[in-house]
């Protein structure tokens, strides 16, 4: 019972930590494509931009932004190599990375034939190996986690390299990018829990449609893509995911590649995932909301555990009383001799033996 209370207390602490966690990394991103028939034009860099090389990465940014991008520069090549290894890309290809101040500059330095979406804080162009990342989110101007966004967008580029640029569902590319950039936020969990309980999850065959809808549908599409891809990664480890992409690169369709890799078709794996999701979302109503309502739900769990502990204590006390009665009865049945208590002698008398 005490362990249950400790777990409840840890659960409350975890919930409060998640509730107060920063949410800037949850800004949406996008993967642009396919390549137009006439190709795309990559605009020239302004004169106030500098370019630094980090291995095969050519990273450009305004001179005035150096203090802002120092951390991103320091880890860019390391992150690119880690992403490439997970996807089975043996050698990093050359990539252009443009770090900019805001969405307006990102649009200015992106190919005009395929401008970034209005909500994007980062964008990838695998066909020309180009990534752009903004230091601020559009509309809210909230500071973005540039290193995390860059890792997400590099995942898109390297995902295309690993699959030989064969067309694959959008949900698969976004799902693996979310995992590789460690974006499993509490907000994404909320979206998935709410969609699961309200029966708004889309079949995989239609999941790509969710990326073209409104903000709510897009958020659900990202959450569902990330969770299903995570399920694939957990089946036999990330190395199997790279094997699957290798089959696609060699000419297999996605269904064929999945069957060759995991020995089951995509429809069966989706069915298994939905069962697994249902088990994990058993207490989703307590967590799907925000603020006081969710905290109240956690409080109810803690109170219920406390009441259970009190009931257990009452039962244990009753069992102990019943055991004492039973012991007395057994002693009487076995003829245990009675003890005779003798009062102590007066202080002026010598003790005698009885």
mmCIF file of C-alpha atoms in Angstrom:
data_model
loop_
_atom_site.group_PDB
_atom_site.id
_atom_site.type_symbol
_atom_site.label_atom_id
_atom_site.label_comp_id
_atom_site.label_asym_id
_atom_site.label_seq_id
_atom_site.Cartn_x
_atom_site.Cartn_y
_atom_site.Cartn_z
ATOM 1 C CA UNK A 1 0.000 0.000 0.000
ATOM 2 C CA UNK A 2 2.833 2.387 0.821
ATOM 3 C CA UNK A 3 4.369 1.641 -2.585
ATOM 4 C CA UNK A 4 1.080 2.599 -4.232
ATOM 5 C CA UNK A 5 1.105 5.953 -2.454
ATOM 6 C CA UNK A 6 4.696 6.581 -3.469
ATOM 7 C CA UNK A 7 3.835 5.804 -7.074
ATOM 8 C CA UNK A 8 0.875 8.162 -6.939
ATOM 9 C CA UNK A 9 3.082 10.922 -5.532
ATOM 10 C CA UNK A 10 5.631 10.343 -8.291
ATOM 11 C CA UNK A 11 2.824 10.417 -10.839
ATOM 12 C CA UNK A 12 1.618 13.781 -9.536
ATOM 13 C CA UNK A 13 5.154 15.181 -9.617
ATOM 14 C CA UNK A 14 5.644 13.957 -13.178
ATOM 15 C CA UNK A 15 2.338 15.467 -14.243
ATOM 16 C CA UNK A 16 3.229 18.857 -12.739
ATOM 17 C CA UNK A 17 6.621 18.792 -14.462
ATOM 18 C CA UNK A 18 5.026 18.045 -17.805
ATOM 19 C CA UNK A 19 2.311 20.626 -17.259
ATOM 20 C CA UNK A 20 4.863 23.370 -16.739
ATOM 21 C CA UNK A 21 7.295 22.241 -19.467
ATOM 22 C CA UNK A 22 8.068 24.712 -22.247
ATOM 23 C CA UNK A 23 6.052 24.141 -25.394
ATOM 24 C CA UNK A 24 8.070 25.984 -28.020
ATOM 25 C CA UNK A 25 9.299 22.777 -29.629
ATOM 26 C CA UNK A 26 5.741 21.850 -30.531
ATOM 27 C CA UNK A 27 5.599 24.305 -33.428
ATOM 28 C CA UNK A 28 4.680 22.492 -36.640
ATOM 29 C CA UNK A 29 7.140 21.833 -39.440
ATOM 30 C CA UNK A 30 6.753 20.674 -42.962
ATOM 31 C CA UNK A 31 8.367 18.573 -45.646
ATOM 32 C CA UNK A 32 8.115 20.212 -49.053
ATOM 33 C CA UNK A 33 7.773 18.255 -52.282
ATOM 34 C CA UNK A 34 7.625 16.757 -54.781
ATOM 35 C CA UNK A 35 10.010 18.452 -57.178
ATOM 36 C CA UNK A 36 8.210 20.560 -59.798
ATOM 37 C CA UNK A 37 8.729 19.509 -63.412
ATOM 38 C CA UNK A 38 10.933 22.531 -64.091
ATOM 39 C CA UNK A 39 13.001 22.124 -60.918
ATOM 40 C CA UNK A 40 13.449 24.737 -58.199
ATOM 41 C CA UNK A 41 15.595 27.832 -57.764
ATOM 42 C CA UNK A 42 17.664 28.275 -54.611
ATOM 43 C CA UNK A 43 17.972 32.038 -53.917
ATOM 44 C CA UNK A 44 21.392 33.574 -53.314
ATOM 45 C CA UNK A 45 22.378 34.471 -49.763
ATOM 46 C CA UNK A 46 22.322 38.133 -48.637
ATOM 47 C CA UNK A 47 25.674 39.885 -48.180
ATOM 48 C CA UNK A 48 25.376 39.918 -44.371
ATOM 49 C CA UNK A 49 25.351 36.110 -44.218
ATOM 50 C CA UNK A 50 28.383 33.933 -43.522
ATOM 51 C CA UNK A 51 28.810 30.239 -44.298
ATOM 52 C CA UNK A 52 30.683 27.787 -42.078
ATOM 53 C CA UNK A 53 31.396 24.157 -42.856
ATOM 54 C CA UNK A 54 30.733 21.379 -40.378
ATOM 55 C CA UNK A 55 31.863 18.271 -42.233
ATOM 56 C CA UNK A 56 29.593 17.932 -45.287
ATOM 57 C CA UNK A 57 27.197 20.573 -43.899
ATOM 58 C CA UNK A 58 27.440 24.134 -45.247
ATOM 59 C CA UNK A 59 25.667 26.213 -42.587
ATOM 60 C CA UNK A 60 24.762 29.833 -43.405
ATOM 61 C CA UNK A 61 23.430 32.501 -41.036
ATOM 62 C CA UNK A 62 23.534 36.296 -40.522
ATOM 63 C CA UNK A 63 26.673 37.500 -38.752
ATOM 64 C CA UNK A 64 24.552 39.213 -36.112
ATOM 65 C CA UNK A 65 22.920 35.877 -35.209
ATOM 66 C CA UNK A 66 26.143 34.108 -34.213
ATOM 67 C CA UNK A 67 25.367 34.200 -30.450
ATOM 68 C CA UNK A 68 21.942 32.693 -31.170
ATOM 69 C CA UNK A 69 23.186 29.852 -33.375
ATOM 70 C CA UNK A 70 26.399 28.881 -31.549
ATOM 71 C CA UNK A 71 24.794 25.891 -29.824
ATOM 72 C CA UNK A 72 23.204 24.683 -33.054
ATOM 73 C CA UNK A 73 26.513 24.975 -34.916
ATOM 74 C CA UNK A 74 28.340 23.014 -32.233
ATOM 75 C CA UNK A 75 26.108 19.946 -32.518
ATOM 76 C CA UNK A 76 24.923 20.057 -36.146
ATOM 77 C CA UNK A 77 27.403 17.585 -37.641
ATOM 78 C CA UNK A 78 27.152 15.208 -34.674
ATOM 79 C CA UNK A 79 23.354 15.200 -34.927
ATOM 80 C CA UNK A 80 23.474 14.651 -38.693
ATOM 81 C CA UNK A 81 25.739 11.632 -38.307
ATOM 82 C CA UNK A 82 23.553 10.157 -35.550
ATOM 83 C CA UNK A 83 20.426 10.541 -37.691
ATOM 84 C CA UNK A 84 22.194 9.045 -40.720
ATOM 85 C CA UNK A 85 23.370 6.011 -38.741
ATOM 86 C CA UNK A 86 19.847 5.286 -37.477
ATOM 87 C CA UNK A 87 18.504 5.397 -41.045
ATOM 88 C CA UNK A 88 21.254 3.236 -42.522
ATOM 89 C CA UNK A 89 22.955 6.049 -44.492
ATOM 90 C CA UNK A 90 26.628 5.084 -44.528
ATOM 91 C CA UNK A 91 28.017 8.403 -45.780
ATOM 92 C CA UNK A 92 26.640 11.870 -45.159
ATOM 93 C CA UNK A 93 25.779 13.686 -48.394
ATOM 94 C CA UNK A 94 26.544 17.420 -48.758
ATOM 95 C CA UNK A 95 23.730 19.533 -47.320
ATOM 96 C CA UNK A 96 22.926 23.242 -47.253
ATOM 97 C CA UNK A 97 21.572 24.594 -43.971
ATOM 98 C CA UNK A 98 20.199 28.131 -43.675
ATOM 99 C CA UNK A 99 19.557 29.498 -40.180
ATOM 100 C CA UNK A 100 17.380 32.622 -40.284
ATOM 101 C CA UNK A 101 15.766 35.052 -37.890
ATOM 102 C CA UNK A 102 12.086 34.657 -38.748
ATOM 103 C CA UNK A 103 9.492 33.169 -41.093
ATOM 104 C CA UNK A 104 9.693 36.106 -43.498
ATOM 105 C CA UNK A 105 13.416 35.575 -44.085
ATOM 106 C CA UNK A 106 12.899 31.823 -44.340
ATOM 107 C CA UNK A 107 10.402 32.416 -47.149
ATOM 108 C CA UNK A 108 12.802 34.836 -48.851
ATOM 109 C CA UNK A 109 15.671 32.299 -48.864
ATOM 110 C CA UNK A 110 13.546 29.275 -49.809
ATOM 111 C CA UNK A 111 12.844 28.158 -53.397
ATOM 112 C CA UNK A 112 10.020 30.408 -54.649
ATOM 113 C CA UNK A 113 8.447 27.502 -56.541
ATOM 114 C CA UNK A 114 7.791 25.721 -53.214
ATOM 115 C CA UNK A 115 7.493 28.330 -50.423
ATOM 116 C CA UNK A 116 7.420 27.159 -46.791
ATOM 117 C CA UNK A 117 3.986 26.651 -45.212
ATOM 118 C CA UNK A 118 2.713 29.598 -43.190
ATOM 119 C CA UNK A 119 2.910 27.666 -39.905
ATOM 120 C CA UNK A 120 6.409 26.209 -40.407
ATOM 121 C CA UNK A 121 9.415 26.982 -38.203
ATOM 122 C CA UNK A 122 11.609 24.744 -40.320
ATOM 123 C CA UNK A 123 11.405 23.275 -43.800
ATOM 124 C CA UNK A 124 13.260 20.606 -45.792
ATOM 125 C CA UNK A 125 13.827 20.290 -49.554
ATOM 126 C CA UNK A 126 15.254 16.783 -50.016
ATOM 127 C CA UNK A 127 15.401 17.127 -53.801
ATOM 128 C CA UNK A 128 18.096 19.828 -53.489
ATOM 129 C CA UNK A 129 19.411 18.841 -50.007
ATOM 130 C CA UNK A 130 18.397 22.159 -48.494
ATOM 131 C CA UNK A 131 17.148 22.901 -44.948
ATOM 132 C CA UNK A 132 15.923 26.202 -43.524
ATOM 133 C CA UNK A 133 15.303 26.824 -39.810
ATOM 134 C CA UNK A 134 13.831 29.946 -38.221
ATOM 135 C CA UNK A 135 14.869 31.230 -34.805
ATOM 136 C CA UNK A 136 11.270 32.267 -34.093
ATOM 137 C CA UNK A 137 7.890 30.667 -34.686
ATOM 138 C CA UNK A 138 5.552 32.428 -37.117
ATOM 139 C CA UNK A 139 2.556 34.286 -35.682
ATOM 140 C CA UNK A 140 3.610 33.818 -32.027
ATOM 141 C CA UNK A 141 7.293 34.865 -32.500
ATOM 142 C CA UNK A 142 8.165 32.414 -29.757
ATOM 143 C CA UNK A 143 11.823 31.331 -29.747
ATOM 144 C CA UNK A 144 12.290 27.956 -31.409
ATOM 145 C CA UNK A 145 14.644 25.185 -30.383
ATOM 146 C CA UNK A 146 16.835 25.569 -33.463
ATOM 147 C CA UNK A 147 19.007 22.518 -32.829
ATOM 148 C CA UNK A 148 15.956 20.296 -32.403
ATOM 149 C CA UNK A 149 14.227 21.723 -35.488
ATOM 150 C CA UNK A 150 17.398 21.267 -37.538
ATOM 151 C CA UNK A 151 17.663 17.635 -36.452
ATOM 152 C CA UNK A 152 14.031 17.113 -37.503
ATOM 153 C CA UNK A 153 14.601 18.617 -40.935
ATOM 154 C CA UNK A 154 17.883 16.757 -41.482
ATOM 155 C CA UNK A 155 15.932 13.583 -40.711
ATOM 156 C CA UNK A 156 13.697 14.401 -43.688
ATOM 157 C CA UNK A 157 16.689 14.828 -45.990
ATOM 158 C CA UNK A 158 18.405 11.665 -44.820
ATOM 159 C CA UNK A 159 15.148 9.681 -44.846
ATOM 160 C CA UNK A 160 14.892 10.512 -48.556
ATOM 161 C CA UNK A 161 18.522 9.435 -49.085
ATOM 162 C CA UNK A 162 17.955 6.161 -47.209
ATOM 163 C CA UNK A 163 14.872 5.303 -49.272
ATOM 164 C CA UNK A 164 16.462 6.254 -52.595
ATOM 165 C CA UNK A 165 14.005 9.156 -52.923
ATOM 166 C CA UNK A 166 11.203 6.673 -53.607
ATOM 167 C CA UNK A 167 7.768 8.061 -52.708
ATOM 168 C CA UNK A 168 6.668 7.030 -49.219
ATOM 169 C CA UNK A 169 3.745 8.177 -47.030
ATOM 170 C CA UNK A 170 4.133 11.526 -45.339
ATOM 171 C CA UNK A 171 3.208 10.018 -41.978
ATOM 172 C CA UNK A 172 6.247 7.727 -42.071
ATOM 173 C CA UNK A 173 8.695 10.565 -42.767
ATOM 174 C CA UNK A 174 7.170 12.794 -40.080
ATOM 175 C CA UNK A 175 6.927 9.982 -37.543
ATOM 176 C CA UNK A 176 10.610 9.046 -37.734
ATOM 177 C CA UNK A 177 11.635 12.732 -37.710
ATOM 178 C CA UNK A 178 9.688 13.314 -34.499
ATOM 179 C CA UNK A 179 11.504 10.425 -32.808
ATOM 180 C CA UNK A 180 14.932 11.376 -34.110
ATOM 181 C CA UNK A 181 14.536 14.946 -32.844
ATOM 182 C CA UNK A 182 13.128 13.798 -29.463
ATOM 183 C CA UNK A 183 9.899 15.758 -29.783
ATOM 184 C CA UNK A 184 7.642 13.494 -27.720
ATOM 185 C CA UNK A 185 6.040 16.335 -25.819
ATOM 186 C CA UNK A 186 3.140 16.224 -23.377
ATOM 187 C CA UNK A 187 1.063 18.211 -25.871
ATOM 188 C CA UNK A 188 1.529 15.484 -28.458
ATOM 189 C CA UNK A 189 0.418 12.900 -25.903
ATOM 190 C CA UNK A 190 -2.654 14.998 -25.176
ATOM 191 C CA UNK A 191 -3.519 15.175 -28.863
ATOM 192 C CA UNK A 192 -3.197 11.414 -29.243
ATOM 193 C CA UNK A 193 -5.189 10.655 -26.084
ATOM 194 C CA UNK A 194 -8.015 13.009 -27.031
ATOM 195 C CA UNK A 195 -8.161 11.704 -30.598
ATOM 196 C CA UNK A 196 -8.159 8.109 -29.366
ATOM 197 C CA UNK A 197 -11.039 8.620 -26.927
ATOM 198 C CA UNK A 198 -13.050 10.723 -29.363
ATOM 199 C CA UNK A 199 -12.460 8.177 -32.160
ATOM 200 C CA UNK A 200 -10.785 10.738 -34.425
ATOM 201 C CA UNK A 201 -7.774 8.595 -35.322
ATOM 202 C CA UNK A 202 -7.441 8.094 -39.058
ATOM 203 C CA UNK A 203 -6.629 4.781 -40.766
ATOM 204 C CA UNK A 204 -3.033 4.702 -41.980
ATOM 205 C CA UNK A 205 -4.276 4.635 -45.560
ATOM 206 C CA UNK A 206 -5.814 8.098 -45.008
ATOM 207 C CA UNK A 207 -3.387 9.524 -42.461
ATOM 208 C CA UNK A 208 -1.574 11.726 -44.989
ATOM 209 C CA UNK A 209 -4.860 13.595 -45.528
ATOM 210 C CA UNK A 210 -4.592 14.939 -41.969
ATOM 211 C CA UNK A 211 -1.525 17.008 -42.857
ATOM 212 C CA UNK A 212 -3.551 19.089 -45.290
ATOM 213 C CA UNK A 213 -6.344 19.988 -42.866
ATOM 214 C CA UNK A 214 -6.652 22.636 -40.138
ATOM 215 C CA UNK A 215 -4.327 23.017 -37.131
ATOM 216 C CA UNK A 216 -6.228 20.480 -35.000
ATOM 217 C CA UNK A 217 -6.147 17.795 -37.687
ATOM 218 C CA UNK A 218 -2.478 18.488 -38.415
ATOM 219 C CA UNK A 219 -1.615 18.096 -34.722
ATOM 220 C CA UNK A 220 -3.444 14.772 -34.558
ATOM 221 C CA UNK A 221 -1.714 13.607 -37.755
ATOM 222 C CA UNK A 222 1.709 14.385 -36.253
ATOM 223 C CA UNK A 223 0.834 12.671 -32.965
ATOM 224 C CA UNK A 224 -0.556 9.561 -34.645
ATOM 225 C CA UNK A 225 2.369 9.334 -37.079
ATOM 226 C CA UNK A 226 4.885 9.611 -34.240
ATOM 227 C CA UNK A 227 3.171 6.983 -32.114
ATOM 228 C CA UNK A 228 2.783 4.421 -34.895
ATOM 229 C CA UNK A 229 6.379 4.913 -36.049
ATOM 230 C CA UNK A 230 7.492 4.535 -32.434
ATOM 231 C CA UNK A 231 5.619 1.238 -32.322
ATOM 232 C CA UNK A 232 7.552 0.079 -35.413
ATOM 233 C CA UNK A 233 10.837 1.125 -33.781
ATOM 234 C CA UNK A 234 9.975 -0.822 -30.617
ATOM 235 C CA UNK A 235 9.127 -4.044 -32.459
ATOM 236 C CA UNK A 236 12.694 -5.187 -33.080
ATOM 237 C CA UNK A 237 14.765 -2.048 -32.560
ATOM 238 C CA UNK A 238 15.707 0.904 -34.782
ATOM 239 C CA UNK A 239 18.071 -1.212 -36.904
ATOM 240 C CA UNK A 240 15.100 -3.018 -38.450
ATOM 241 C CA UNK A 241 13.660 0.331 -39.541
ATOM 242 C CA UNK A 242 16.842 0.988 -41.531
ATOM 243 C CA UNK A 243 16.521 -2.492 -43.079
ATOM 244 C CA UNK A 244 12.981 -1.640 -44.174
ATOM 245 C CA UNK A 245 14.169 1.573 -45.847
ATOM 246 C CA UNK A 246 16.861 -0.459 -47.598
ATOM 247 C CA UNK A 247 14.200 -2.713 -49.119
ATOM 248 C CA UNK A 248 12.378 0.394 -50.383
ATOM 249 C CA UNK A 249 15.619 1.732 -51.838
ATOM 250 C CA UNK A 250 16.054 -1.582 -53.665
ATOM 251 C CA UNK A 251 12.641 -1.238 -55.299
ATOM 252 C CA UNK A 252 10.103 -2.780 -52.869
ATOM 253 C CA UNK A 253 6.822 -1.069 -52.157
ATOM 254 C CA UNK A 254 6.198 -0.036 -48.545
ATOM 255 C CA UNK A 255 3.890 -3.023 -47.948
ATOM 256 C CA UNK A 256 6.470 -5.394 -49.398
ATOM 257 C CA UNK A 257 9.288 -3.801 -47.401
ATOM 258 C CA UNK A 258 7.301 -4.045 -44.154
ATOM 259 C CA UNK A 259 6.491 -7.707 -44.782
ATOM 260 C CA UNK A 260 10.115 -8.504 -45.655
ATOM 261 C CA UNK A 261 11.335 -6.722 -42.527
ATOM 262 C CA UNK A 262 8.815 -7.686 -39.827
ATOM 263 C CA UNK A 263 7.132 -10.719 -41.359
ATOM 264 C CA UNK A 264 3.688 -9.128 -41.234
ATOM 265 C CA UNK A 265 1.717 -6.827 -43.481
ATOM 266 C CA UNK A 266 1.056 -3.187 -42.629
ATOM 267 C CA UNK A 267 -2.666 -3.759 -41.980
ATOM 268 C CA UNK A 268 -1.936 -6.400 -39.330
ATOM 269 C CA UNK A 269 0.702 -4.224 -37.674
ATOM 270 C CA UNK A 270 -1.750 -1.310 -37.621
ATOM 271 C CA UNK A 271 -4.326 -3.536 -35.929
ATOM 272 C CA UNK A 272 -1.776 -4.593 -33.298
ATOM 273 C CA UNK A 273 -0.772 -0.956 -32.757
ATOM 274 C CA UNK A 274 -4.375 0.084 -32.140
ATOM 275 C CA UNK A 275 -4.704 -2.627 -29.499
ATOM 276 C CA UNK A 276 -1.480 -1.497 -27.859
ATOM 277 C CA UNK A 277 -2.631 2.126 -27.979
ATOM 278 C CA UNK A 278 -5.949 1.225 -26.358
ATOM 279 C CA UNK A 279 -4.089 -0.394 -23.451
ATOM 280 C CA UNK A 280 -1.803 2.607 -23.022
ATOM 281 C CA UNK A 281 -4.709 5.060 -23.129
ATOM 282 C CA UNK A 282 -6.744 3.283 -20.433
ATOM 283 C CA UNK A 283 -6.416 6.316 -18.121
ATOM 284 C CA UNK A 284 -6.331 8.910 -20.888
ATOM 285 C CA UNK A 285 -9.412 10.846 -19.611
ATOM 286 C CA UNK A 286 -7.351 11.878 -16.576
ATOM 287 C CA UNK A 287 -4.566 13.272 -18.743
ATOM 288 C CA UNK A 288 -6.190 14.449 -21.954
ATOM 289 C CA UNK A 289 -7.309 17.757 -20.461
ATOM 290 C CA UNK A 290 -5.179 20.569 -19.139
ATOM 291 C CA UNK A 291 -4.827 22.672 -16.042
ATOM 292 C CA UNK A 292 -7.088 22.204 -13.048
ATOM 293 C CA UNK A 293 -9.234 19.453 -14.566
ATOM 294 C CA UNK A 294 -6.272 17.160 -15.199
ATOM 295 C CA UNK A 295 -4.757 17.965 -11.810
ATOM 296 C CA UNK A 296 -8.108 17.184 -10.216
ATOM 297 C CA UNK A 297 -8.057 13.825 -11.978
ATOM 298 C CA UNK A 298 -4.633 13.075 -10.524
ATOM 299 C CA UNK A 299 -5.860 14.157 -7.102
ATOM 300 C CA UNK A 300 -8.750 11.701 -7.380
ATOM 301 C CA UNK A 301 -6.268 8.921 -8.105
ATOM 302 C CA UNK A 302 -4.186 9.862 -5.049
ATOM 303 C CA UNK A 303 -7.271 10.036 -2.806
ATOM 304 C CA UNK A 304 -8.480 6.677 -4.084
ATOM 305 C CA UNK A 305 -5.095 5.120 -3.316
ATOM 306 C CA UNK A 306 -5.127 6.612 0.189
ATOM 307 C CA UNK A 307 -8.613 5.253 0.853
ATOM 308 C CA UNK A 308 -7.529 1.860 -0.401
ATOM 309 C CA UNK A 309 -4.555 1.957 1.971
ATOM 310 C CA UNK A 310 -6.876 2.761 4.917
ATOM 311 C CA UNK A 311 -9.195 -0.093 3.945
ATOM 312 C CA UNK A 312 -6.226 -2.451 3.751
ATOM 313 C CA UNK A 313 -5.067 -1.318 7.197
ATOM 314 C CA UNK A 314 -8.527 -1.943 8.628
ATOM 315 C CA UNK A 315 -8.591 -5.433 7.160
ATOM 316 C CA UNK A 316 -5.119 -6.173 8.541
ATOM 317 C CA UNK A 317 -6.189 -4.985 12.033
ATOM 318 C CA UNK A 318 -9.280 -7.192 11.899
ATOM 319 C CA UNK A 319 -7.187 -10.178 10.822
ATOM 320 C CA UNK A 320 -4.806 -9.552 13.746
ATOM 321 C CA UNK A 321 -7.699 -9.434 16.253
ATOM 322 C CA UNK A 322 -9.136 -12.639 14.844
ATOM 323 C CA UNK A 323 -5.712 -14.303 15.057
ATOM 324 C CA UNK A 324 -5.398 -13.340 18.742
ATOM 325 C CA UNK A 325 -8.785 -14.894 19.478
ATOM 326 C CA UNK A 326 -7.794 -18.013 17.578
ATOM 327 C CA UNK A 327 -4.509 -18.293 19.496
ATOM 328 C CA UNK A 328 -6.378 -18.014 22.834
ATOM 329 C CA UNK A 329 -8.739 -20.747 21.734
ATOM 330 C CA UNK A 330 -5.870 -23.013 20.724
ATOM 331 C CA UNK A 331 -4.110 -22.457 24.061
ATOM 332 C CA UNK A 332 -7.267 -23.380 25.952
ATOM 333 C CA UNK A 333 -7.716 -26.490 23.803
ATOM 334 C CA UNK A 334 -4.117 -27.600 24.453
ATOM 335 C CA UNK A 335 -4.519 -27.146 28.209
ATOM 336 C CA UNK A 336 -1.928 -24.443 28.629
ATOM 337 C CA UNK A 337 -1.382 -23.941 32.391
ATOM 338 C CA UNK A 338 -2.618 -20.747 33.870
ATOM 339 C CA UNK A 339 -0.134 -18.319 35.410
ATOM 340 C CA UNK A 340 -0.695 -17.218 38.998
ATOM 341 C CA UNK A 341 0.366 -13.673 39.686
ATOM 342 C CA UNK A 342 1.861 -13.114 43.154
ATOM 343 C CA UNK A 343 1.935 -9.577 44.571
ATOM 344 C CA UNK A 344 5.366 -8.330 45.626
ATOM 345 C CA UNK A 345 6.202 -8.730 49.355
ATOM 346 C CA UNK A 346 6.219 -5.714 51.641
ATOM 347 C CA UNK A 347 9.462 -3.831 51.751
ATOM 348 C CA UNK A 348 10.246 -5.023 55.333
ATOM 349 C CA UNK A 349 9.732 -8.728 54.551
ATOM 350 C CA UNK A 350 12.151 -11.116 52.997
ATOM 351 C CA UNK A 351 11.041 -12.574 49.712
ATOM 352 C CA UNK A 352 9.837 -16.152 49.775
ATOM 353 C CA UNK A 353 9.492 -18.704 47.048
ATOM 354 C CA UNK A 354 6.015 -19.976 46.138
#
